[in-house]
Amino acid sequence: MSRGTPLLVCRGLARAYRRRGGRLEETIPVLSGLDLEVASGESVAIQGESGIGKTTLLNLVGGLDRPDAGEILVDGRPIPDDPDRRAEWRRRHVGFIFQFHGLLGELTAEENVALARIVAGDPRDVALAEARRWLDQVGLGRRIDHYPDELSGGEQQRVAIARALARTPRLVLADEPTGNLDPRTGDRVLDVLFGLQQETGFALVVASHSERLARRCRRILVVEEGRLRPVRTPDADGAAAGADKGIP
Ligand SMILES: Nc1ncnc2c1ncn2[C@@H]1O[C@H](COP(=O)(O)OP(=O)(O)O)[C@@H](O)[C@H]1O
Ligand SMILES: [Mg+2]
């Protein structure tokens, strides 16, 4: 792995939510002074109890939300402020995998995966061919014309992985990707995700309170008091490579 400029840099991130509770305006501080660096091709688990700020962090890093303070650089450049340019930036740079697959119910697996490329201007037949290739990669070559409600939970999540990877982002963000699955199905989904990560070398930041998932990542960080604290840094690259493959 290259030890050059990190793919993702977060410096001094802060985010608080403001909401009206009756007559009072309530401020809920979530992140404050958070720093994070992720190298190309690295896998990082973000842990922490429910409500601690994991989703908030992923939303900021993926350009779905803006920080109150601090900066985020991907590939050395800040995420655009303008909402349209930010949406375009997202399509180009980040793949998202959510806990609840987020597939469109009225589109087939193939169309769901192809959609981002069609929106980005790729010809429909090219986008569909690429979608089939990615569905093949996640082991769903025989399910391409199924609608989401004709797929199991694990299959839906594998379609979501294909969708996230179809534009070959260098940064993939996964928010509790197995949170909705039983442990065995979750393991199969993670085999697919981490297998493709090894093969294609995207950086993966995955929020989860699951130990099983965190163990597969090269680094584990936990959100505490609005910042990240390392839980374990593998002492040797060999151990890290083993962790990435799910080898204990
Ligand atoms: N849109 C919002 N408005 C107000 N509070 C929010 C909003 N989104 C999240 N929160 C609060 O921010 C905290 C962090 O939420 P979140 O990042 O979703 O945590 P996690 O993903 O670690 O479970 C929680 O206390 C949650 O209730
Ligand atoms: Mg969350």
PDB file of C-alpha atoms and ligand atoms in Angstrom:
ATOM      1  CA  MET A   1       0.000   0.000   0.000  1.00  0.00           C
ATOM      2  CA  SER A   2       1.253   3.456  -0.807  1.00  0.00           C
ATOM      3  CA  ARG A   3       2.240   5.562   2.184  1.00  0.00           C
ATOM      4  CA  GLY A   4       1.752   8.832   0.306  1.00  0.00           C
ATOM      5  CA  THR A   5      -1.000  11.381   0.825  1.00  0.00           C
ATOM      6  CA  PRO A   6      -3.995   9.845   2.576  1.00  0.00           C
ATOM      7  CA  LEU A   7      -7.101   9.391   0.449  1.00  0.00           C
ATOM      8  CA  LEU A   8      -9.301  10.858   3.173  1.00  0.00           C
ATOM      9  CA  VAL A   9      -8.351  13.520   5.697  1.00  0.00           C
ATOM     10  CA  CYS A  10     -10.726  14.970   8.301  1.00  0.00           C
ATOM     11  CA  ARG A  11      -9.437  17.739  10.529  1.00  0.00           C
ATOM     12  CA  GLY A  12     -11.237  19.249  13.471  1.00  0.00           C
ATOM     13  CA  LEU A  13     -14.693  18.143  12.362  1.00  0.00           C
ATOM     14  CA  ALA A  14     -17.593  19.421  14.416  1.00  0.00           C
ATOM     15  CA  ARG A  15     -21.286  18.788  13.973  1.00  0.00           C
ATOM     16  CA  ALA A  16     -24.178  19.568  16.286  1.00  0.00           C
ATOM     17  CA  TYR A  17     -27.855  19.169  15.500  1.00  0.00           C
ATOM     18  CA  ARG A  18     -30.242  21.971  16.323  1.00  0.00           C
ATOM     19  CA  ARG A  19     -33.900  21.273  16.795  1.00  0.00           C
ATOM     20  CA  ARG A  20     -36.942  22.834  18.369  1.00  0.00           C
ATOM     21  CA  GLY A  21     -38.185  21.060  21.475  1.00  0.00           C
ATOM     22  CA  GLY A  22     -41.377  22.980  22.206  1.00  0.00           C
ATOM     23  CA  ARG A  23     -40.444  26.654  22.592  1.00  0.00           C
ATOM     24  CA  LEU A  24     -36.780  26.019  23.221  1.00  0.00           C
ATOM     25  CA  GLU A  25     -34.120  25.496  20.641  1.00  0.00           C
ATOM     26  CA  GLU A  26     -32.127  22.467  21.630  1.00  0.00           C
ATOM     27  CA  THR A  27     -28.523  21.829  20.531  1.00  0.00           C
ATOM     28  CA  ILE A  28     -27.250  18.275  20.383  1.00  0.00           C
ATOM     29  CA  PRO A  29     -23.464  18.255  20.043  1.00  0.00           C
ATOM     30  CA  VAL A  30     -22.347  15.053  18.307  1.00  0.00           C
ATOM     31  CA  LEU A  31     -18.849  15.482  16.871  1.00  0.00           C
ATOM     32  CA  SER A  32     -16.256  17.994  18.019  1.00  0.00           C
ATOM     33  CA  GLY A  33     -12.638  18.274  16.959  1.00  0.00           C
ATOM     34  CA  LEU A  34     -12.647  14.917  15.189  1.00  0.00           C
ATOM     35  CA  ASP A  35      -9.560  13.947  13.167  1.00  0.00           C
ATOM     36  CA  LEU A  36      -9.289  11.003  10.797  1.00  0.00           C
ATOM     37  CA  GLU A  37      -6.915   9.907   8.058  1.00  0.00           C
ATOM     38  CA  VAL A  38      -7.578   6.936   5.808  1.00  0.00           C
ATOM     39  CA  ALA A  39      -5.035   5.670   3.294  1.00  0.00           C
ATOM     40  CA  SER A  40      -5.901   4.395  -0.169  1.00  0.00           C
ATOM     41  CA  GLY A  41      -7.066   0.814  -0.017  1.00  0.00           C
ATOM     42  CA  GLU A  42      -7.284   0.789   3.775  1.00  0.00           C
ATOM     43  CA  SER A  43     -10.196  -0.579   5.793  1.00  0.00           C
ATOM     44  CA  VAL A  44     -11.265   1.218   8.951  1.00  0.00           C
ATOM     45  CA  ALA A  45     -14.030   0.252  11.351  1.00  0.00           C
ATOM     46  CA  ILE A  46     -15.832   3.006  13.245  1.00  0.00           C
ATOM     47  CA  GLN A  47     -17.345   1.642  16.420  1.00  0.00           C
ATOM     48  CA  GLY A  48     -19.264   3.122  19.302  1.00  0.00           C
ATOM     49  CA  GLU A  49     -22.607   2.753  20.990  1.00  0.00           C
ATOM     50  CA  SER A  50     -25.833   3.637  19.251  1.00  0.00           C
ATOM     51  CA  GLY A  51     -26.428   7.386  19.040  1.00  0.00           C
ATOM     52  CA  ILE A  52     -22.739   8.278  19.462  1.00  0.00           C
ATOM     53  CA  GLY A  53     -22.267   9.813  15.988  1.00  0.00           C
ATOM     54  CA  LYS A  54     -21.143   7.095  13.548  1.00  0.00           C
ATOM     55  CA  THR A  55     -23.788   7.852  10.925  1.00  0.00           C
ATOM     56  CA  THR A  56     -23.211  11.575  11.405  1.00  0.00           C
ATOM     57  CA  LEU A  57     -19.522  11.058  10.588  1.00  0.00           C
ATOM     58  CA  LEU A  58     -20.185   8.935   7.486  1.00  0.00           C
ATOM     59  CA  ASN A  59     -22.729  11.463   6.229  1.00  0.00           C
ATOM     60  CA  LEU A  60     -20.133  14.234   6.533  1.00  0.00           C
ATOM     61  CA  VAL A  61     -17.361  12.222   4.884  1.00  0.00           C
ATOM     62  CA  GLY A  62     -19.679  11.236   2.046  1.00  0.00           C
ATOM     63  CA  GLY A  63     -20.866  14.778   1.407  1.00  0.00           C
ATOM     64  CA  LEU A  64     -24.465  14.059   2.415  1.00  0.00           C
ATOM     65  CA  ASP A  65     -24.157  16.628   5.201  1.00  0.00           C
ATOM     66  CA  ARG A  66     -21.914  19.602   5.983  1.00  0.00           C
ATOM     67  CA  PRO A  67     -19.783  20.030   9.124  1.00  0.00           C
ATOM     68  CA  ASP A  68     -20.219  23.105  11.357  1.00  0.00           C
ATOM     69  CA  ALA A  69     -16.430  23.362  11.531  1.00  0.00           C
ATOM     70  CA  GLY A  70     -13.354  21.582  10.264  1.00  0.00           C
ATOM     71  CA  GLU A  71     -12.365  20.302   6.871  1.00  0.00           C
ATOM     72  CA  ILE A  72     -12.661  17.133   4.835  1.00  0.00           C
ATOM     73  CA  LEU A  73     -10.280  16.411   1.989  1.00  0.00           C
ATOM     74  CA  VAL A  74     -10.687  13.519  -0.398  1.00  0.00           C
ATOM     75  CA  ASP A  75      -7.701  12.995  -2.616  1.00  0.00           C
ATOM     76  CA  GLY A  76      -6.363  16.315  -1.357  1.00  0.00           C
ATOM     77  CA  ARG A  77      -9.430  18.335  -2.343  1.00  0.00           C
ATOM     78  CA  PRO A  78     -12.340  19.645  -0.282  1.00  0.00           C
ATOM     79  CA  ILE A  79     -15.879  18.420  -0.912  1.00  0.00           C
ATOM     80  CA  PRO A  80     -17.727  21.081  -2.964  1.00  0.00           C
ATOM     81  CA  ASP A  81     -20.130  23.364  -1.042  1.00  0.00           C
ATOM     82  CA  ASP A  82     -22.650  23.855  -3.820  1.00  0.00           C
ATOM     83  CA  PRO A  83     -25.367  21.152  -3.507  1.00  0.00           C
ATOM     84  CA  ASP A  84     -25.414  20.254  -7.224  1.00  0.00           C
ATOM     85  CA  ARG A  85     -21.653  20.007  -7.474  1.00  0.00           C
ATOM     86  CA  ARG A  86     -21.636  18.065  -4.221  1.00  0.00           C
ATOM     87  CA  ALA A  87     -24.129  15.543  -5.638  1.00  0.00           C
ATOM     88  CA  GLU A  88     -21.944  15.141  -8.715  1.00  0.00           C
ATOM     89  CA  TRP A  89     -18.859  14.812  -6.497  1.00  0.00           C
ATOM     90  CA  ARG A  90     -20.619  12.079  -4.503  1.00  0.00           C
ATOM     91  CA  ARG A  91     -21.518  10.104  -7.591  1.00  0.00           C
ATOM     92  CA  ARG A  92     -17.949  10.281  -8.762  1.00  0.00           C
ATOM     93  CA  HIS A  93     -15.987   9.696  -5.572  1.00  0.00           C
ATOM     94  CA  VAL A  94     -18.001   7.742  -3.011  1.00  0.00           C
ATOM     95  CA  GLY A  95     -19.965   4.526  -2.837  1.00  0.00           C
ATOM     96  CA  PHE A  96     -22.529   4.207  -0.032  1.00  0.00           C
ATOM     97  CA  ILE A  97     -23.826   1.016   1.531  1.00  0.00           C
ATOM     98  CA  PHE A  98     -26.588   1.560   4.080  1.00  0.00           C
ATOM     99  CA  GLN A  99     -28.062  -0.703   6.750  1.00  0.00           C
ATOM    100  CA  PHE A 100     -31.371  -0.859   4.922  1.00  0.00           C
ATOM    101  CA  HIS A 101     -30.248  -1.508   1.362  1.00  0.00           C
ATOM    102  CA  GLY A 102     -32.011   1.594  -0.034  1.00  0.00           C
ATOM    103  CA  LEU A 103     -32.808  -0.083  -3.349  1.00  0.00           C
ATOM    104  CA  LEU A 104     -35.676   1.269  -5.420  1.00  0.00           C
ATOM    105  CA  GLY A 105     -38.568  -1.186  -5.249  1.00  0.00           C
ATOM    106  CA  GLU A 106     -39.825  -0.548  -8.756  1.00  0.00           C
ATOM    107  CA  LEU A 107     -36.465  -1.273 -10.402  1.00  0.00           C
ATOM    108  CA  THR A 108     -34.833  -4.676 -10.925  1.00  0.00           C
ATOM    109  CA  ALA A 109     -31.469  -5.512  -9.354  1.00  0.00           C
ATOM    110  CA  GLU A 110     -29.799  -4.755 -12.677  1.00  0.00           C
ATOM    111  CA  GLU A 111     -31.559  -1.398 -13.054  1.00  0.00           C
ATOM    112  CA  ASN A 112     -30.816  -0.426  -9.453  1.00  0.00           C
ATOM    113  CA  VAL A 113     -27.114  -1.008 -10.005  1.00  0.00           C
ATOM    114  CA  ALA A 114     -27.105   0.702 -13.421  1.00  0.00           C
ATOM    115  CA  LEU A 115     -29.012   3.767 -12.240  1.00  0.00           C
ATOM    116  CA  ALA A 116     -26.076   5.810 -10.919  1.00  0.00           C
ATOM    117  CA  ARG A 117     -24.199   5.374 -14.201  1.00  0.00           C
ATOM    118  CA  ILE A 118     -27.265   6.239 -16.291  1.00  0.00           C
ATOM    119  CA  VAL A 119     -27.805   9.393 -14.187  1.00  0.00           C
ATOM    120  CA  ALA A 120     -24.142  10.253 -14.742  1.00  0.00           C
ATOM    121  CA  GLY A 121     -24.707  10.103 -18.494  1.00  0.00           C
ATOM    122  CA  ASP A 122     -23.493   6.648 -19.486  1.00  0.00           C
ATOM    123  CA  PRO A 123     -25.449   5.043 -22.353  1.00  0.00           C
ATOM    124  CA  ARG A 124     -28.132   2.728 -20.960  1.00  0.00           C
ATOM    125  CA  ASP A 125     -26.771  -0.463 -22.557  1.00  0.00           C
ATOM    126  CA  VAL A 126     -23.249   0.228 -21.265  1.00  0.00           C
ATOM    127  CA  ALA A 127     -24.593   0.929 -17.762  1.00  0.00           C
ATOM    128  CA  LEU A 128     -26.687  -2.253 -17.791  1.00  0.00           C
ATOM    129  CA  ALA A 129     -23.761  -4.375 -18.989  1.00  0.00           C
ATOM    130  CA  GLU A 130     -21.580  -2.970 -16.206  1.00  0.00           C
ATOM    131  CA  ALA A 131     -24.387  -3.620 -13.722  1.00  0.00           C
ATOM    132  CA  ARG A 132     -24.569  -7.268 -14.798  1.00  0.00           C
ATOM    133  CA  ARG A 133     -20.820  -7.587 -14.407  1.00  0.00           C
ATOM    134  CA  TRP A 134     -20.977  -6.240 -10.844  1.00  0.00           C
ATOM    135  CA  LEU A 135     -23.962  -8.413  -9.946  1.00  0.00           C
ATOM    136  CA  ASP A 136     -21.940 -11.366 -11.167  1.00  0.00           C
ATOM    137  CA  GLN A 137     -19.079 -10.256  -8.908  1.00  0.00           C
ATOM    138  CA  VAL A 138     -21.335 -10.293  -5.841  1.00  0.00           C
ATOM    139  CA  GLY A 139     -22.681 -13.705  -6.779  1.00  0.00           C
ATOM    140  CA  LEU A 140     -26.059 -12.578  -8.108  1.00  0.00           C
ATOM    141  CA  GLY A 141     -25.613 -13.210 -11.822  1.00  0.00           C
ATOM    142  CA  ARG A 142     -28.815 -15.265 -11.763  1.00  0.00           C
ATOM    143  CA  ARG A 143     -30.895 -12.664  -9.976  1.00  0.00           C
ATOM    144  CA  ILE A 144     -30.418  -9.654 -12.243  1.00  0.00           C
ATOM    145  CA  ASP A 145     -34.087  -9.304 -13.194  1.00  0.00           C
ATOM    146  CA  HIS A 146     -35.402  -9.766  -9.663  1.00  0.00           C
ATOM    147  CA  TYR A 147     -37.074  -6.869  -7.891  1.00  0.00           C
ATOM    148  CA  PRO A 148     -35.806  -6.077  -4.357  1.00  0.00           C
ATOM    149  CA  ASP A 149     -38.824  -7.762  -2.718  1.00  0.00           C
ATOM    150  CA  GLU A 150     -37.980 -10.925  -4.672  1.00  0.00           C
ATOM    151  CA  LEU A 151     -34.568 -11.107  -2.993  1.00  0.00           C
ATOM    152  CA  SER A 152     -33.490 -12.198   0.497  1.00  0.00           C
ATOM    153  CA  GLY A 153     -32.039  -9.654   2.928  1.00  0.00           C
ATOM    154  CA  GLY A 154     -28.494 -10.815   2.213  1.00  0.00           C
ATOM    155  CA  GLU A 155     -29.090 -10.673  -1.551  1.00  0.00           C
ATOM    156  CA  GLN A 156     -30.532  -7.168  -1.276  1.00  0.00           C
ATOM    157  CA  GLN A 157     -27.414  -6.094   0.578  1.00  0.00           C
ATOM    158  CA  ARG A 158     -25.201  -7.669  -2.096  1.00  0.00           C
ATOM    159  CA  VAL A 159     -27.102  -5.684  -4.746  1.00  0.00           C
ATOM    160  CA  ALA A 160     -26.428  -2.597  -2.634  1.00  0.00           C
ATOM    161  CA  ILE A 161     -22.710  -3.480  -2.656  1.00  0.00           C
ATOM    162  CA  ALA A 162     -22.765  -3.867  -6.458  1.00  0.00           C
ATOM    163  CA  ARG A 163     -24.519  -0.501  -6.718  1.00  0.00           C
ATOM    164  CA  ALA A 164     -21.939   1.180  -4.482  1.00  0.00           C
ATOM    165  CA  LEU A 165     -19.033  -0.247  -6.482  1.00  0.00           C
ATOM    166  CA  ALA A 166     -20.404   0.118  -9.999  1.00  0.00           C
ATOM    167  CA  ARG A 167     -18.804   3.513 -10.519  1.00  0.00           C
ATOM    168  CA  THR A 168     -15.501   2.200  -9.083  1.00  0.00           C
ATOM    169  CA  PRO A 169     -15.208   4.743  -6.263  1.00  0.00           C
ATOM    170  CA  ARG A 170     -11.924   4.884  -4.382  1.00  0.00           C
ATOM    171  CA  LEU A 171     -13.808   5.462  -1.141  1.00  0.00           C
ATOM    172  CA  VAL A 172     -16.650   3.242   0.054  1.00  0.00           C
ATOM    173  CA  LEU A 173     -18.693   4.103   3.145  1.00  0.00           C
ATOM    174  CA  ALA A 174     -20.790   1.422   4.773  1.00  0.00           C
ATOM    175  CA  ASP A 175     -23.193   2.202   7.610  1.00  0.00           C
ATOM    176  CA  GLU A 176     -24.071  -0.908   9.634  1.00  0.00           C
ATOM    177  CA  PRO A 177     -24.098  -2.995   6.421  1.00  0.00           C
ATOM    178  CA  THR A 178     -24.982  -6.194   8.274  1.00  0.00           C
ATOM    179  CA  GLY A 179     -27.078  -4.625  11.022  1.00  0.00           C
ATOM    180  CA  ASN A 180     -30.257  -5.989   9.543  1.00  0.00           C
ATOM    181  CA  LEU A 181     -29.002  -9.536   8.834  1.00  0.00           C
ATOM    182  CA  ASP A 182     -28.535 -12.707  10.858  1.00  0.00           C
ATOM    183  CA  PRO A 183     -24.853 -13.461  11.651  1.00  0.00           C
ATOM    184  CA  ARG A 184     -24.342 -16.126   8.952  1.00  0.00           C
ATOM    185  CA  THR A 185     -25.942 -14.070   6.207  1.00  0.00           C
ATOM    186  CA  GLY A 186     -23.998 -11.056   7.469  1.00  0.00           C
ATOM    187  CA  ASP A 187     -20.755 -13.013   7.216  1.00  0.00           C
ATOM    188  CA  ARG A 188     -21.481 -13.922   3.588  1.00  0.00           C
ATOM    189  CA  VAL A 189     -22.186 -10.291   2.757  1.00  0.00           C
ATOM    190  CA  LEU A 190     -18.914  -9.292   4.438  1.00  0.00           C
ATOM    191  CA  ASP A 191     -17.026 -12.008   2.528  1.00  0.00           C
ATOM    192  CA  VAL A 192     -18.240 -10.356  -0.678  1.00  0.00           C
ATOM    193  CA  LEU A 193     -17.480  -6.828   0.480  1.00  0.00           C
ATOM    194  CA  PHE A 194     -13.996  -7.528   1.852  1.00  0.00           C
ATOM    195  CA  GLY A 195     -13.176  -9.872  -1.028  1.00  0.00           C
ATOM    196  CA  LEU A 196     -13.876  -7.096  -3.526  1.00  0.00           C
ATOM    197  CA  GLN A 197     -11.985  -4.641  -1.363  1.00  0.00           C
ATOM    198  CA  GLN A 198      -8.883  -6.842  -1.565  1.00  0.00           C
ATOM    199  CA  GLU A 199      -9.344  -7.269  -5.294  1.00  0.00           C
ATOM    200  CA  THR A 200     -10.090  -3.715  -6.367  1.00  0.00           C
ATOM    201  CA  GLY A 201      -8.387  -1.749  -3.563  1.00  0.00           C
ATOM    202  CA  PHE A 202     -10.983   0.852  -2.589  1.00  0.00           C
ATOM    203  CA  ALA A 203     -10.696   2.386   0.869  1.00  0.00           C
ATOM    204  CA  LEU A 204     -13.479   1.245   3.163  1.00  0.00           C
ATOM    205  CA  VAL A 205     -14.853   3.086   6.175  1.00  0.00           C
ATOM    206  CA  VAL A 206     -17.472   1.023   7.907  1.00  0.00           C
ATOM    207  CA  ALA A 207     -19.598   2.049  10.871  1.00  0.00           C
ATOM    208  CA  SER A 208     -20.808  -0.782  13.018  1.00  0.00           C
ATOM    209  CA  HIS A 209     -21.103  -1.900  16.593  1.00  0.00           C
ATOM    210  CA  SER A 210     -20.416  -5.468  15.438  1.00  0.00           C
ATOM    211  CA  GLU A 211     -17.147  -6.988  16.634  1.00  0.00           C
ATOM    212  CA  ARG A 212     -17.288  -9.574  13.840  1.00  0.00           C
ATOM    213  CA  LEU A 213     -17.211  -6.826  11.293  1.00  0.00           C
ATOM    214  CA  ALA A 214     -14.596  -4.696  13.025  1.00  0.00           C
ATOM    215  CA  ARG A 215     -12.200  -7.637  13.254  1.00  0.00           C
ATOM    216  CA  ARG A 216     -12.026  -7.764   9.477  1.00  0.00           C
ATOM    217  CA  CYS A 217     -10.795  -4.192   9.244  1.00  0.00           C
ATOM    218  CA  ARG A 218      -7.202  -3.099   9.319  1.00  0.00           C
ATOM    219  CA  ARG A 219      -7.883  -0.489  11.997  1.00  0.00           C
ATOM    220  CA  ILE A 220     -10.607  -0.051  14.578  1.00  0.00           C
ATOM    221  CA  LEU A 221     -11.565   3.376  15.900  1.00  0.00           C
ATOM    222  CA  VAL A 222     -14.250   4.189  18.414  1.00  0.00           C
ATOM    223  CA  VAL A 223     -16.253   7.407  18.664  1.00  0.00           C
ATOM    224  CA  GLU A 224     -15.882   8.871  22.135  1.00  0.00           C
ATOM    225  CA  GLU A 225     -16.826  12.356  23.230  1.00  0.00           C
ATOM    226  CA  GLY A 226     -17.124  13.481  19.648  1.00  0.00           C
ATOM    227  CA  ARG A 227     -13.712  12.219  18.530  1.00  0.00           C
ATOM    228  CA  LEU A 228     -12.079   8.992  17.376  1.00  0.00           C
ATOM    229  CA  ARG A 229      -9.870   6.857  19.571  1.00  0.00           C
ATOM    230  CA  PRO A 230      -7.883   3.901  18.185  1.00  0.00           C
ATOM    231  CA  VAL A 231      -8.934   0.579  19.665  1.00  0.00           C
ATOM    232  CA  ARG A 232      -6.323  -1.601  18.087  1.00  0.00           C
ATOM    233  CA  THR A 233      -3.583  -1.030  15.578  1.00  0.00           C
ATOM    234  CA  PRO A 234      -2.229  -4.289  14.199  1.00  0.00           C
ATOM    235  CA  ASP A 235       1.461  -4.493  15.017  1.00  0.00           C
ATOM    236  CA  ALA A 236       2.455  -6.095  11.740  1.00  0.00           C
ATOM    237  CA  ASP A 237       1.286  -5.748   8.166  1.00  0.00           C
ATOM    238  CA  GLY A 238       0.880  -9.514   8.027  1.00  0.00           C
ATOM    239  CA  ALA A 239      -1.624  -9.415  10.869  1.00  0.00           C
ATOM    240  CA  ALA A 240      -3.454  -6.599   9.131  1.00  0.00           C
ATOM    241  CA  ALA A 241      -3.655  -8.489   5.839  1.00  0.00           C
ATOM    242  CA  GLY A 242      -4.972 -11.501   7.736  1.00  0.00           C
ATOM    243  CA  ALA A 243      -7.576  -9.322   9.453  1.00  0.00           C
ATOM    244  CA  ASP A 244      -8.699  -7.995   6.081  1.00  0.00           C
ATOM    245  CA  LYS A 245      -9.321 -11.523   4.862  1.00  0.00           C
ATOM    246  CA  GLY A 246     -11.196 -12.388   8.011  1.00  0.00           C
ATOM    247  CA  ILE A 247      -8.397 -14.675   9.186  1.00  0.00           C
ATOM    248  CA  PRO A 248      -8.151 -14.489  12.955  1.00  0.00           C
TER     249      PRO A 248
HETATM  250  N1  LIG B   1     -31.295  15.141  12.077  1.00  0.00           N
HETATM  251  C1  LIG B   1     -31.079  15.080  13.394  1.00  0.00           C
HETATM  252  N2  LIG B   1     -31.612  16.005  14.216  1.00  0.00           N
HETATM  253  C2  LIG B   1     -31.381  15.973  15.547  1.00  0.00           C
HETATM  254  N3  LIG B   1     -30.617  15.048  16.148  1.00  0.00           N
HETATM  255  C3  LIG B   1     -30.069  14.096  15.384  1.00  0.00           C
HETATM  256  C4  LIG B   1     -30.262  14.053  13.972  1.00  0.00           C
HETATM  257  N4  LIG B   1     -29.582  12.989  13.470  1.00  0.00           N
HETATM  258  C5  LIG B   1     -28.984  12.405  14.534  1.00  0.00           C
HETATM  259  N5  LIG B   1     -29.272  13.053  15.685  1.00  0.00           N
HETATM  260  C6  LIG B   1     -28.760  12.708  17.024  1.00  0.00           C
HETATM  261  O1  LIG B   1     -27.343  12.734  16.957  1.00  0.00           O
HETATM  262  C7  LIG B   1     -26.769  11.672  17.693  1.00  0.00           C
HETATM  263  C8  LIG B   1     -25.858  10.843  16.808  1.00  0.00           C
HETATM  264  O2  LIG B   1     -26.633  10.145  15.842  1.00  0.00           O
HETATM  265  P1  LIG B   1     -26.015   9.112  14.810  1.00  0.00           P
HETATM  266  O3  LIG B   1     -24.873   9.756  14.128  1.00  0.00           O
HETATM  267  O4  LIG B   1     -27.123   8.641  13.964  1.00  0.00           O
HETATM  268  O5  LIG B   1     -25.476   7.961  15.796  1.00  0.00           O
HETATM  269  P2  LIG B   1     -25.035   6.457  15.473  1.00  0.00           P
HETATM  270  O6  LIG B   1     -24.988   6.283  13.996  1.00  0.00           O
HETATM  271  O7  LIG B   1     -23.700   6.303  16.142  1.00  0.00           O
HETATM  272  O8  LIG B   1     -26.060   5.581  16.106  1.00  0.00           O
HETATM  273  C9  LIG B   1     -27.937  10.918  18.286  1.00  0.00           C
HETATM  274  O9  LIG B   1     -28.093  11.344  19.625  1.00  0.00           O
HETATM  275  C10 LIG B   1     -29.124  11.315  17.458  1.00  0.00           C
HETATM  276  O10 LIG B   1     -30.304  11.280  18.198  1.00  0.00           O
HETATM  277 MG    MG B   2     -26.028   4.976  12.776  1.00  0.00          MG
END
